[in-house]
JSON list of N, CA and C in Angstrom, two decimals:
[
{"chain": "A", "resi": 1, "resn": "MET", "atom": "N", "xyz": [74.48, 66.91, 164.28]},
{"chain": "A", "resi": 1, "resn": "MET", "atom": "CA", "xyz": [73.34, 67.06, 165.15]},
{"chain": "A", "resi": 1, "resn": "MET", "atom": "C", "xyz": [72.47, 65.88, 165.26]},
{"chain": "A", "resi": 2, "resn": "ASP", "atom": "N", "xyz": [72.11, 65.62, 166.37]},
{"chain": "A", "resi": 2, "resn": "ASP", "atom": "CA", "xyz": [71.20, 64.46, 166.75]},
{"chain": "A", "resi": 2, "resn": "ASP", "atom": "C", "xyz": [69.82, 64.67, 166.68]},
{"chain": "A", "resi": 3, "resn": "ARG", "atom": "N", "xyz": [69.12, 63.65, 165.98]},
{"chain": "A", "resi": 3, "resn": "ARG", "atom": "CA", "xyz": [67.72, 63.89, 165.90]},
{"chain": "A", "resi": 3, "resn": "ARG", "atom": "C", "xyz": [67.04, 63.59, 167.49]},
{"chain": "A", "resi": 4, "resn": "ASP", "atom": "N", "xyz": [65.97, 64.38, 167.83]},
{"chain": "A", "resi": 4, "resn": "ASP", "atom": "CA", "xyz": [65.55, 64.13, 169.01]},
{"chain": "A", "resi": 4, "resn": "ASP", "atom": "C", "xyz": [64.54, 63.05, 168.85]},
{"chain": "A", "resi": 5, "resn": "ASP", "atom": "N", "xyz": [64.36, 61.94, 169.78]},
{"chain": "A", "resi": 5, "resn": "ASP", "atom": "CA", "xyz": [63.59, 60.81, 169.48]},
{"chain": "A", "resi": 5, "resn": "ASP", "atom": "C", "xyz": [62.01, 61.17, 169.50]},
{"chain": "A", "resi": 6, "resn": "ALA", "atom": "N", "xyz": [61.65, 62.20, 170.10]},
{"chain": "A", "resi": 6, "resn": "ALA", "atom": "CA", "xyz": [60.16, 62.64, 170.11]},
{"chain": "A", "resi": 6, "resn": "ALA", "atom": "C", "xyz": [59.81, 63.27, 168.69]},
{"chain": "A", "resi": 7, "resn": "THR", "atom": "N", "xyz": [60.83, 63.48, 167.88]},
{"chain": "A", "resi": 7, "resn": "THR", "atom": "CA", "xyz": [60.38, 64.07, 166.55]},
{"chain": "A", "resi": 7, "resn": "THR", "atom": "C", "xyz": [59.81, 62.90, 165.70]},
{"chain": "A", "resi": 8, "resn": "PRO", "atom": "N", "xyz": [58.75, 63.07, 165.07]},
{"chain": "A", "resi": 8, "resn": "PRO", "atom": "CA", "xyz": [58.38, 62.00, 164.17]},
{"chain": "A", "resi": 8, "resn": "PRO", "atom": "C", "xyz": [59.24, 61.92, 162.90]},
{"chain": "A", "resi": 9, "resn": "PRO", "atom": "N", "xyz": [59.21, 60.87, 162.22]},
{"chain": "A", "resi": 9, "resn": "PRO", "atom": "CA", "xyz": [59.99, 60.80, 161.02]},
{"chain": "A", "resi": 9, "resn": "PRO", "atom": "C", "xyz": [59.26, 61.59, 159.98]},
{"chain": "A", "resi": 10, "resn": "ARG", "atom": "N", "xyz": [60.13, 62.00, 158.93]},
{"chain": "A", "resi": 10, "resn": "ARG", "atom": "CA", "xyz": [59.40, 62.63, 157.82]},
{"chain": "A", "resi": 10, "resn": "ARG", "atom": "C", "xyz": [58.63, 61.67, 156.93]},
{"chain": "A", "resi": 11, "resn": "ARG", "atom": "N", "xyz": [57.43, 62.25, 156.52]},
{"chain": "A", "resi": 11, "resn": "ARG", "atom": "CA", "xyz": [56.59, 61.43, 155.51]},
{"chain": "A", "resi": 11, "resn": "ARG", "atom": "C", "xyz": [56.63, 62.03, 154.18]},
{"chain": "A", "resi": 12, "resn": "SER", "atom": "N", "xyz": [56.26, 61.32, 153.32]},
{"chain": "A", "resi": 12, "resn": "SER", "atom": "CA", "xyz": [56.11, 62.02, 151.79]},
{"chain": "A", "resi": 12, "resn": "SER", "atom": "C", "xyz": [54.71, 62.78, 151.83]},
{"chain": "A", "resi": 13, "resn": "ALA", "atom": "N", "xyz": [54.70, 63.67, 150.92]},
{"chain": "A", "resi": 13, "resn": "ALA", "atom": "CA", "xyz": [53.66, 64.48, 150.70]},
{"chain": "A", "resi": 13, "resn": "ALA", "atom": "C", "xyz": [52.60, 63.91, 149.83]},
{"chain": "A", "resi": 14, "resn": "ARG", "atom": "N", "xyz": [52.72, 62.73, 149.49]},
{"chain": "A", "resi": 14, "resn": "ARG", "atom": "CA", "xyz": [51.83, 62.17, 148.52]},
{"chain": "A", "resi": 14, "resn": "ARG", "atom": "C", "xyz": [50.44, 61.88, 149.10]},
{"chain": "A", "resi": 15, "resn": "VAL", "atom": "N", "xyz": [49.41, 62.06, 148.42]},
{"chain": "A", "resi": 15, "resn": "VAL", "atom": "CA", "xyz": [48.10, 62.05, 148.89]},
{"chain": "A", "resi": 15, "resn": "VAL", "atom": "C", "xyz": [47.53, 60.56, 148.36]},
{"chain": "A", "resi": 16, "resn": "LEU", "atom": "N", "xyz": [47.05, 60.08, 149.40]},
{"chain": "A", "resi": 16, "resn": "LEU", "atom": "CA", "xyz": [46.48, 58.69, 149.27]},
{"chain": "A", "resi": 16, "resn": "LEU", "atom": "C", "xyz": [45.00, 58.80, 149.00]},
{"chain": "A", "resi": 17, "resn": "ARG", "atom": "N", "xyz": [44.43, 58.00, 147.97]},
{"chain": "A", "resi": 17, "resn": "ARG", "atom": "CA", "xyz": [42.87, 58.02, 147.83]},
{"chain": "A", "resi": 17, "resn": "ARG", "atom": "C", "xyz": [42.27, 57.20, 148.92]},
{"chain": "A", "resi": 18, "resn": "PHE", "atom": "N", "xyz": [41.00, 57.61, 149.42]},
{"chain": "A", "resi": 18, "resn": "PHE", "atom": "CA", "xyz": [40.44, 56.88, 150.39]},
{"chain": "A", "resi": 18, "resn": "PHE", "atom": "C", "xyz": [39.03, 56.90, 149.93]},
{"chain": "A", "resi": 19, "resn": "PRO", "atom": "N", "xyz": [38.35, 55.63, 149.87]},
{"chain": "A", "resi": 19, "resn": "PRO", "atom": "CA", "xyz": [36.96, 55.55, 149.50]},
{"chain": "A", "resi": 19, "resn": "PRO", "atom": "C", "xyz": [36.18, 56.17, 150.53]},
{"chain": "A", "resi": 20, "resn": "GLN", "atom": "N", "xyz": [35.08, 57.00, 150.11]},
{"chain": "A", "resi": 20, "resn": "GLN", "atom": "CA", "xyz": [34.19, 57.62, 151.01]},
{"chain": "A", "resi": 20, "resn": "GLN", "atom": "C", "xyz": [32.85, 57.00, 150.73]},
{"chain": "A", "resi": 21, "resn": "SER", "atom": "N", "xyz": [32.06, 57.09, 151.62]},
{"chain": "A", "resi": 21, "resn": "SER", "atom": "CA", "xyz": [30.58, 56.37, 151.59]},
{"chain": "A", "resi": 21, "resn": "SER", "atom": "C", "xyz": [29.87, 57.20, 150.45]},
{"chain": "A", "resi": 22, "resn": "LYS", "atom": "N", "xyz": [30.08, 58.46, 150.18]},
{"chain": "A", "resi": 22, "resn": "LYS", "atom": "CA", "xyz": [29.19, 59.06, 149.27]},
{"chain": "A", "resi": 22, "resn": "LYS", "atom": "C", "xyz": [29.88, 59.25, 147.83]},
{"chain": "A", "resi": 23, "resn": "VAL", "atom": "N", "xyz": [30.96, 58.47, 147.66]},
{"chain": "A", "resi": 23, "resn": "VAL", "atom": "CA", "xyz": [31.57, 58.24, 146.20]},
{"chain": "A", "resi": 23, "resn": "VAL", "atom": "C", "xyz": [31.30, 57.06, 145.76]},
{"chain": "A", "resi": 24, "resn": "ALA", "atom": "N", "xyz": [31.04, 56.95, 144.45]},
{"chain": "A", "resi": 24, "resn": "ALA", "atom": "CA", "xyz": [30.71, 55.79, 143.72]},
{"chain": "A", "resi": 24, "resn": "ALA", "atom": "C", "xyz": [31.94, 54.94, 143.70]},
{"chain": "A", "resi": 25, "resn": "PRO", "atom": "N", "xyz": [31.86, 53.66, 144.11]},
{"chain": "A", "resi": 25, "resn": "PRO", "atom": "CA", "xyz": [33.06, 52.75, 144.13]},
{"chain": "A", "resi": 25, "resn": "PRO", "atom": "C", "xyz": [33.75, 52.55, 142.64]},
{"chain": "A", "resi": 26, "resn": "PRO", "atom": "N", "xyz": [34.93, 52.72, 142.55]},
{"chain": "A", "resi": 26, "resn": "PRO", "atom": "CA", "xyz": [35.68, 52.92, 141.20]},
{"chain": "A", "resi": 26, "resn": "PRO", "atom": "C", "xyz": [35.38, 51.61, 140.38]},
{"chain": "A", "resi": 27, "resn": "ARG", "atom": "N", "xyz": [35.11, 50.49, 140.97]},
{"chain": "A", "resi": 27, "resn": "ARG", "atom": "CA", "xyz": [34.92, 49.38, 139.85]},
{"chain": "A", "resi": 27, "resn": "ARG", "atom": "C", "xyz": [33.54, 49.15, 139.51]},
{"chain": "A", "resi": 28, "resn": "ALA", "atom": "N", "xyz": [32.63, 50.01, 140.19]},
{"chain": "A", "resi": 28, "resn": "ALA", "atom": "CA", "xyz": [31.20, 49.86, 139.79]},
{"chain": "A", "resi": 28, "resn": "ALA", "atom": "C", "xyz": [30.71, 50.96, 138.90]},
{"chain": "A", "resi": 29, "resn": "PRO", "atom": "N", "xyz": [30.64, 50.85, 137.52]},
{"chain": "A", "resi": 29, "resn": "PRO", "atom": "CA", "xyz": [30.45, 52.00, 136.75]},
{"chain": "A", "resi": 29, "resn": "PRO", "atom": "C", "xyz": [29.16, 52.71, 136.96]},
{"chain": "A", "resi": 30, "resn": "GLY", "atom": "N", "xyz": [28.18, 52.13, 137.33]},
{"chain": "A", "resi": 30, "resn": "GLY", "atom": "CA", "xyz": [26.92, 52.87, 137.57]},
{"chain": "A", "resi": 30, "resn": "GLY", "atom": "C", "xyz": [26.72, 53.11, 139.02]},
{"chain": "A", "resi": 31, "resn": "GLY", "atom": "N", "xyz": [27.62, 53.03, 139.77]},
{"chain": "A", "resi": 31, "resn": "GLY", "atom": "CA", "xyz": [27.60, 53.45, 141.29]},
{"chain": "A", "resi": 31, "resn": "GLY", "atom": "C", "xyz": [27.57, 52.08, 141.89]},
{"chain": "A", "resi": 32, "resn": "ARG", "atom": "N", "xyz": [26.36, 52.06, 142.74]},
{"chain": "A", "resi": 32, "resn": "ARG", "atom": "CA", "xyz": [26.60, 50.65, 143.82]},
{"chain": "A", "resi": 32, "resn": "ARG", "atom": "C", "xyz": [24.98, 50.03, 143.59]},
{"chain": "A", "resi": 33, "resn": "ALA", "atom": "N", "xyz": [25.02, 48.68, 143.70]},
{"chain": "A", "resi": 33, "resn": "ALA", "atom": "CA", "xyz": [23.89, 47.99, 143.78]},
{"chain": "A", "resi": 33, "resn": "ALA", "atom": "C", "xyz": [23.16, 47.91, 145.11]},
{"chain": "A", "resi": 34, "resn": "GLU", "atom": "N", "xyz": [21.95, 48.03, 145.37]},
{"chain": "A", "resi": 34, "resn": "GLU", "atom": "CA", "xyz": [21.36, 47.77, 146.61]},
{"chain": "A", "resi": 34, "resn": "GLU", "atom": "C", "xyz": [21.14, 46.39, 146.80]},
{"chain": "A", "resi": 35, "resn": "LEU", "atom": "N", "xyz": [21.71, 45.75, 147.71]},
{"chain": "A", "resi": 35, "resn": "LEU", "atom": "CA", "xyz": [21.57, 44.39, 147.91]},
{"chain": "A", "resi": 35, "resn": "LEU", "atom": "C", "xyz": [20.73, 43.76, 148.94]},
{"chain": "A", "resi": 36, "resn": "GLY", "atom": "N", "xyz": [19.99, 44.75, 149.65]},
{"chain": "A", "resi": 36, "resn": "GLY", "atom": "CA", "xyz": [19.03, 44.46, 150.59]},
{"chain": "A", "resi": 36, "resn": "GLY", "atom": "C", "xyz": [19.33, 44.16, 151.96]},
{"chain": "A", "resi": 37, "resn": "ILE", "atom": "N", "xyz": [18.50, 43.80, 152.79]},
{"chain": "A", "resi": 37, "resn": "ILE", "atom": "CA", "xyz": [18.72, 43.69, 154.20]},
{"chain": "A", "resi": 37, "resn": "ILE", "atom": "C", "xyz": [18.81, 42.08, 154.57]},
{"chain": "A", "resi": 38, "resn": "THR", "atom": "N", "xyz": [19.60, 41.62, 155.39]},
{"chain": "A", "resi": 38, "resn": "THR", "atom": "CA", "xyz": [19.93, 40.01, 155.78]},
{"chain": "A", "resi": 38, "resn": "THR", "atom": "C", "xyz": [18.78, 39.72, 156.42]},
{"chain": "A", "resi": 39, "resn": "PRO", "atom": "N", "xyz": [18.48, 38.42, 156.25]},
{"chain": "A", "resi": 39, "resn": "PRO", "atom": "CA", "xyz": [17.34, 37.75, 156.91]},
{"chain": "A", "resi": 39, "resn": "PRO", "atom": "C", "xyz": [17.59, 37.89, 158.58]},
{"chain": "A", "resi": 40, "resn": "LEU", "atom": "N", "xyz": [18.84, 37.78, 159.01]},
{"chain": "A", "resi": 40, "resn": "LEU", "atom": "CA", "xyz": [18.79, 38.01, 160.41]},
{"chain": "A", "resi": 40, "resn": "LEU", "atom": "C", "xyz": [18.45, 39.22, 160.90]},
{"chain": "A", "resi": 41, "resn": "ALA", "atom": "N", "xyz": [18.83, 40.38, 160.29]},
{"chain": "A", "resi": 41, "resn": "ALA", "atom": "CA", "xyz": [18.48, 41.64, 160.59]},
{"chain": "A", "resi": 41, "resn": "ALA", "atom": "C", "xyz": [16.72, 41.81, 160.71]},
{"chain": "A", "resi": 42, "resn": "ARG", "atom": "N", "xyz": [16.22, 41.10, 159.66]},
{"chain": "A", "resi": 42, "resn": "ARG", "atom": "CA", "xyz": [14.84, 41.38, 159.71]},
{"chain": "A", "resi": 42, "resn": "ARG", "atom": "C", "xyz": [14.21, 40.61, 160.92]},
{"chain": "A", "resi": 43, "resn": "GLN", "atom": "N", "xyz": [14.80, 39.28, 161.11]},
{"chain": "A", "resi": 43, "resn": "GLN", "atom": "CA", "xyz": [14.37, 38.42, 162.21]},
{"chain": "A", "resi": 43, "resn": "GLN", "atom": "C", "xyz": [14.46, 39.15, 163.45]},
{"chain": "A", "resi": 44, "resn": "LEU", "atom": "N", "xyz": [15.56, 39.91, 163.85]},
{"chain": "A", "resi": 44, "resn": "LEU", "atom": "CA", "xyz": [15.80, 40.61, 164.97]},
{"chain": "A", "resi": 44, "resn": "LEU", "atom": "C", "xyz": [15.01, 41.79, 164.97]},
{"chain": "A", "resi": 45, "resn": "GLY", "atom": "N", "xyz": [14.51, 42.20, 163.96]},
{"chain": "A", "resi": 45, "resn": "GLY", "atom": "CA", "xyz": [13.64, 43.74, 163.82]},
{"chain": "A", "resi": 45, "resn": "GLY", "atom": "C", "xyz": [14.40, 44.88, 164.09]},
{"chain": "A", "resi": 46, "resn": "LEU", "atom": "N", "xyz": [15.65, 44.76, 163.48]},
{"chain": "A", "resi": 46, "resn": "LEU", "atom": "CA", "xyz": [16.44, 45.90, 163.58]},
{"chain": "A", "resi": 46, "resn": "LEU", "atom": "C", "xyz": [16.01, 47.25, 162.93]},
{"chain": "A", "resi": 47, "resn": "ALA", "atom": "N", "xyz": [15.99, 48.24, 163.60]},
{"chain": "A", "resi": 47, "resn": "ALA", "atom": "CA", "xyz": [15.57, 49.52, 162.79]},
{"chain": "A", "resi": 47, "resn": "ALA", "atom": "C", "xyz": [16.75, 50.00, 161.96]},
{"chain": "A", "resi": 48, "resn": "ASP", "atom": "N", "xyz": [16.44, 50.95, 161.04]},
{"chain": "A", "resi": 48, "resn": "ASP", "atom": "CA", "xyz": [17.39, 51.43, 159.97]},
{"chain": "A", "resi": 48, "resn": "ASP", "atom": "C", "xyz": [18.52, 52.00, 160.52]},
{"chain": "A", "resi": 49, "resn": "ASN", "atom": "N", "xyz": [18.44, 52.65, 161.70]},
{"chain": "A", "resi": 49, "resn": "ASN", "atom": "CA", "xyz": [19.59, 53.47, 162.56]},
{"chain": "A", "resi": 49, "resn": "ASN", "atom": "C", "xyz": [20.51, 52.14, 163.18]},
{"chain": "A", "resi": 50, "resn": "GLN", "atom": "N", "xyz": [19.97, 50.98, 163.34]},
{"chain": "A", "resi": 50, "resn": "GLN", "atom": "CA", "xyz": [20.85, 49.94, 163.89]},
{"chain": "A", "resi": 50, "resn": "GLN", "atom": "C", "xyz": [21.39, 49.11, 162.87]},
{"chain": "A", "resi": 51, "resn": "LEU", "atom": "N", "xyz": [21.39, 49.11, 161.63]},
{"chain": "A", "resi": 51, "resn": "LEU", "atom": "CA", "xyz": [21.91, 48.54, 160.65]},
{"chain": "A", "resi": 51, "resn": "LEU", "atom": "C", "xyz": [23.13, 48.97, 160.11]},
{"chain": "A", "resi": 52, "resn": "ASN", "atom": "N", "xyz": [24.14, 48.19, 159.74]},
{"chain": "A", "resi": 52, "resn": "ASN", "atom": "CA", "xyz": [25.47, 48.64, 159.20]},
{"chain": "A", "resi": 52, "resn": "ASN", "atom": "C", "xyz": [25.47, 48.21, 157.87]},
{"chain": "A", "resi": 53, "resn": "GLY", "atom": "N", "xyz": [25.92, 49.10, 156.77]},
{"chain": "A", "resi": 53, "resn": "GLY", "atom": "CA", "xyz": [26.21, 48.81, 155.55]},
{"chain": "A", "resi": 53, "resn": "GLY", "atom": "C", "xyz": [27.49, 48.01, 155.33]},
{"chain": "A", "resi": 54, "resn": "HIS", "atom": "N", "xyz": [27.48, 47.02, 154.47]},
{"chain": "A", "resi": 54, "resn": "HIS", "atom": "CA", "xyz": [28.69, 46.13, 154.27]},
{"chain": "A", "resi": 54, "resn": "HIS", "atom": "C", "xyz": [28.71, 46.10, 152.61]},
{"chain": "A", "resi": 55, "resn": "TRP", "atom": "N", "xyz": [30.01, 46.24, 152.32]},
{"chain": "A", "resi": 55, "resn": "TRP", "atom": "CA", "xyz": [30.32, 46.11, 150.71]},
{"chain": "A", "resi": 55, "resn": "TRP", "atom": "C", "xyz": [30.55, 44.73, 150.28]},
{"chain": "A", "resi": 56, "resn": "CYS", "atom": "N", "xyz": [29.93, 44.32, 149.19]},
{"chain": "A", "resi": 56, "resn": "CYS", "atom": "CA", "xyz": [30.37, 43.01, 148.44]},
{"chain": "A", "resi": 56, "resn": "CYS", "atom": "C", "xyz": [30.90, 43.36, 147.19]},
{"chain": "A", "resi": 57, "resn": "SER", "atom": "N", "xyz": [32.22, 42.79, 147.10]},
{"chain": "A", "resi": 57, "resn": "SER", "atom": "CA", "xyz": [33.15, 43.02, 145.78]},
{"chain": "A", "resi": 57, "resn": "SER", "atom": "C", "xyz": [32.62, 42.30, 144.79]},
{"chain": "A", "resi": 58, "resn": "ARG", "atom": "N", "xyz": [32.04, 40.98, 144.99]},
{"chain": "A", "resi": 58, "resn": "ARG", "atom": "CA", "xyz": [31.30, 40.21, 143.85]},
{"chain": "A", "resi": 58, "resn": "ARG", "atom": "C", "xyz": [30.26, 40.86, 143.37]},
{"chain": "A", "resi": 59, "resn": "CYS", "atom": "N", "xyz": [29.16, 41.18, 144.12]},
{"chain": "A", "resi": 59, "resn": "CYS", "atom": "CA", "xyz": [28.01, 41.91, 143.54]},
{"chain": "A", "resi": 59, "resn": "CYS", "atom": "C", "xyz": [28.21, 43.43, 143.37]},
{"chain": "A", "resi": 60, "resn": "GLU", "atom": "N", "xyz": [29.18, 43.93, 143.82]},
{"chain": "A", "resi": 60, "resn": "GLU", "atom": "CA", "xyz": [29.59, 45.31, 143.67]},
{"chain": "A", "resi": 60, "resn": "GLU", "atom": "C", "xyz": [28.34, 46.20, 143.96]},
{"chain": "A", "resi": 61, "resn": "GLY", "atom": "N", "xyz": [28.09, 45.93, 145.45]},
{"chain": "A", "resi": 61, "resn": "GLY", "atom": "CA", "xyz": [27.00, 46.79, 145.89]},
{"chain": "A", "resi": 61, "resn": "GLY", "atom": "C", "xyz": [26.87, 46.69, 147.52]},
{"chain": "A", "resi": 62, "resn": "LEU", "atom": "N", "xyz": [26.03, 47.40, 148.09]},
{"chain": "A", "resi": 62, "resn": "LEU", "atom": "CA", "xyz": [25.94, 47.43, 149.51]},
{"chain": "A", "resi": 62, "resn": "LEU", "atom": "C", "xyz": [24.79, 46.57, 150.00]},
{"chain": "A", "resi": 63, "resn": "TRP", "atom": "N", "xyz": [25.01, 45.69, 151.02]},
{"chain": "A", "resi": 63, "resn": "TRP", "atom": "CA", "xyz": [23.96, 45.35, 151.90]},
{"chain": "A", "resi": 63, "resn": "TRP", "atom": "C", "xyz": [24.09, 45.59, 153.62]},
{"chain": "A", "resi": 64, "resn": "TYR", "atom": "N", "xyz": [23.03, 45.51, 153.88]},
{"chain": "A", "resi": 64, "resn": "TYR", "atom": "CA", "xyz": [22.65, 45.87, 155.12]},
{"chain": "A", "resi": 64, "resn": "TYR", "atom": "C", "xyz": [22.33, 44.85, 156.31]},
{"chain": "A", "resi": 65, "resn": "GLY", "atom": "N", "xyz": [23.05, 44.76, 157.55]},
{"chain": "A", "resi": 65, "resn": "GLY", "atom": "CA", "xyz": [22.74, 43.73, 158.44]},
{"chain": "A", "resi": 65, "resn": "GLY", "atom": "C", "xyz": [23.30, 44.30, 159.79]},
{"chain": "A", "resi": 66, "resn": "HIS", "atom": "N", "xyz": [23.47, 43.31, 160.60]},
{"chain": "A", "resi": 66, "resn": "HIS", "atom": "CA", "xyz": [24.01, 43.40, 162.00]},
{"chain": "A", "resi": 66, "resn": "HIS", "atom": "C", "xyz": [25.39, 43.51, 161.71]},
{"chain": "A", "resi": 67, "resn": "SER", "atom": "N", "xyz": [25.94, 44.41, 162.65]},
{"chain": "A", "resi": 67, "resn": "SER", "atom": "CA", "xyz": [27.47, 44.74, 162.56]},
{"chain": "A", "resi": 67, "resn": "SER", "atom": "C", "xyz": [28.33, 43.51, 162.48]},
{"chain": "A", "resi": 68, "resn": "LEU", "atom": "N", "xyz": [27.96, 42.31, 163.14]},
{"chain": "A", "resi": 68, "resn": "LEU", "atom": "CA", "xyz": [28.87, 41.34, 163.16]},
{"chain": "A", "resi": 68, "resn": "LEU", "atom": "C", "xyz": [28.69, 40.33, 162.02]},
{"chain": "A", "resi": 69, "resn": "GLU", "atom": "N", "xyz": [27.66, 40.59, 161.18]},
{"chain": "A", "resi": 69, "resn": "GLU", "atom": "CA", "xyz": [27.23, 39.68, 159.95]},
{"chain": "A", "resi": 69, "resn": "GLU", "atom": "C", "xyz": [28.51, 39.87, 158.96]},
{"chain": "A", "resi": 70, "resn": "ALA", "atom": "N", "xyz": [28.78, 38.77, 158.23]},
{"chain": "A", "resi": 70, "resn": "ALA", "atom": "CA", "xyz": [30.02, 38.91, 157.30]},
{"chain": "A", "resi": 70, "resn": "ALA", "atom": "C", "xyz": [29.58, 38.12, 155.87]},
{"chain": "A", "resi": 71, "resn": "GLN", "atom": "N", "xyz": [28.31, 37.77, 155.57]},
{"chain": "A", "resi": 71, "resn": "GLN", "atom": "CA", "xyz": [28.04, 37.25, 154.45]},
{"chain": "A", "resi": 71, "resn": "GLN", "atom": "C", "xyz": [27.16, 37.82, 153.57]},
{"chain": "A", "resi": 72, "resn": "CYS", "atom": "N", "xyz": [27.40, 38.21, 152.55]},
{"chain": "A", "resi": 72, "resn": "CYS", "atom": "CA", "xyz": [26.44, 38.86, 151.48]},
{"chain": "A", "resi": 72, "resn": "CYS", "atom": "C", "xyz": [25.02, 38.14, 151.52]},
{"chain": "A", "resi": 73, "resn": "PRO", "atom": "N", "xyz": [23.87, 38.77, 151.55]},
{"chain": "A", "resi": 73, "resn": "PRO", "atom": "CA", "xyz": [22.70, 37.96, 151.26]},
{"chain": "A", "resi": 73, "resn": "PRO", "atom": "C", "xyz": [22.56, 37.53, 149.89]},
{"chain": "A", "resi": 74, "resn": "ARG", "atom": "N", "xyz": [22.92, 38.09, 148.99]},
{"chain": "A", "resi": 74, "resn": "ARG", "atom": "CA", "xyz": [22.70, 37.72, 147.70]},
{"chain": "A", "resi": 74, "resn": "ARG", "atom": "C", "xyz": [23.65, 36.65, 147.03]},
{"chain": "A", "resi": 75, "resn": "CYS", "atom": "N", "xyz": [24.98, 36.61, 147.39]},
{"chain": "A", "resi": 75, "resn": "CYS", "atom": "CA", "xyz": [25.89, 35.75, 146.74]},
{"chain": "A", "resi": 75, "resn": "CYS", "atom": "C", "xyz": [26.55, 34.94, 147.73]},
{"chain": "A", "resi": 76, "resn": "GLY", "atom": "N", "xyz": [26.35, 35.19, 148.94]},
{"chain": "A", "resi": 76, "resn": "GLY", "atom": "CA", "xyz": [27.23, 34.51, 150.06]},
{"chain": "A", "resi": 76, "resn": "GLY", "atom": "C", "xyz": [28.79, 34.75, 150.16]},
{"chain": "A", "resi": 77, "resn": "ASN", "atom": "N", "xyz": [29.00, 35.90, 149.37]},
{"chain": "A", "resi": 77, "resn": "ASN", "atom": "CA", "xyz": [30.61, 36.18, 149.53]},
{"chain": "A", "resi": 77, "resn": "ASN", "atom": "C", "xyz": [30.90, 36.52, 151.17]},
{"chain": "A", "resi": 78, "resn": "ARG", "atom": "N", "xyz": [31.94, 36.17, 151.50]},
{"chain": "A", "resi": 78, "resn": "ARG", "atom": "CA", "xyz": [32.31, 36.63, 152.97]},
{"chain": "A", "resi": 78, "resn": "ARG", "atom": "C", "xyz": [33.65, 37.33, 152.98]},
{"chain": "A", "resi": 79, "resn": "HIS", "atom": "N", "xyz": [34.14, 37.80, 151.89]},
{"chain": "A", "resi": 79, "resn": "HIS", "atom": "CA", "xyz": [35.45, 38.56, 151.70]},
{"chain": "A", "resi": 79, "resn": "HIS", "atom": "C", "xyz": [35.44, 39.95, 151.39]},
{"chain": "A", "resi": 80, "resn": "GLY", "atom": "N", "xyz": [34.25, 40.55, 151.50]},
{"chain": "A", "resi": 80, "resn": "GLY", "atom": "CA", "xyz": [34.05, 41.95, 151.42]},
{"chain": "A", "resi": 80, "resn": "GLY", "atom": "C", "xyz": [33.96, 42.35, 150.01]}
]
């Protein structure tokens, strides 16, 4: 019996963990650190609802800034 090309391939029933914003990161034992708002976001006068949260793996915390910013305001890490 030939398989129909429109039939998707079978996938495993394995559940993959996905980090959620309301779950403490696994590597940060006390939760997460608040690293503050970037100088650019302050200079632009962005409101809280215009800020995006970014994760810094080096500081193990969240910093807030413009969506296109990539550098942690505390340590300068640019690799998440």
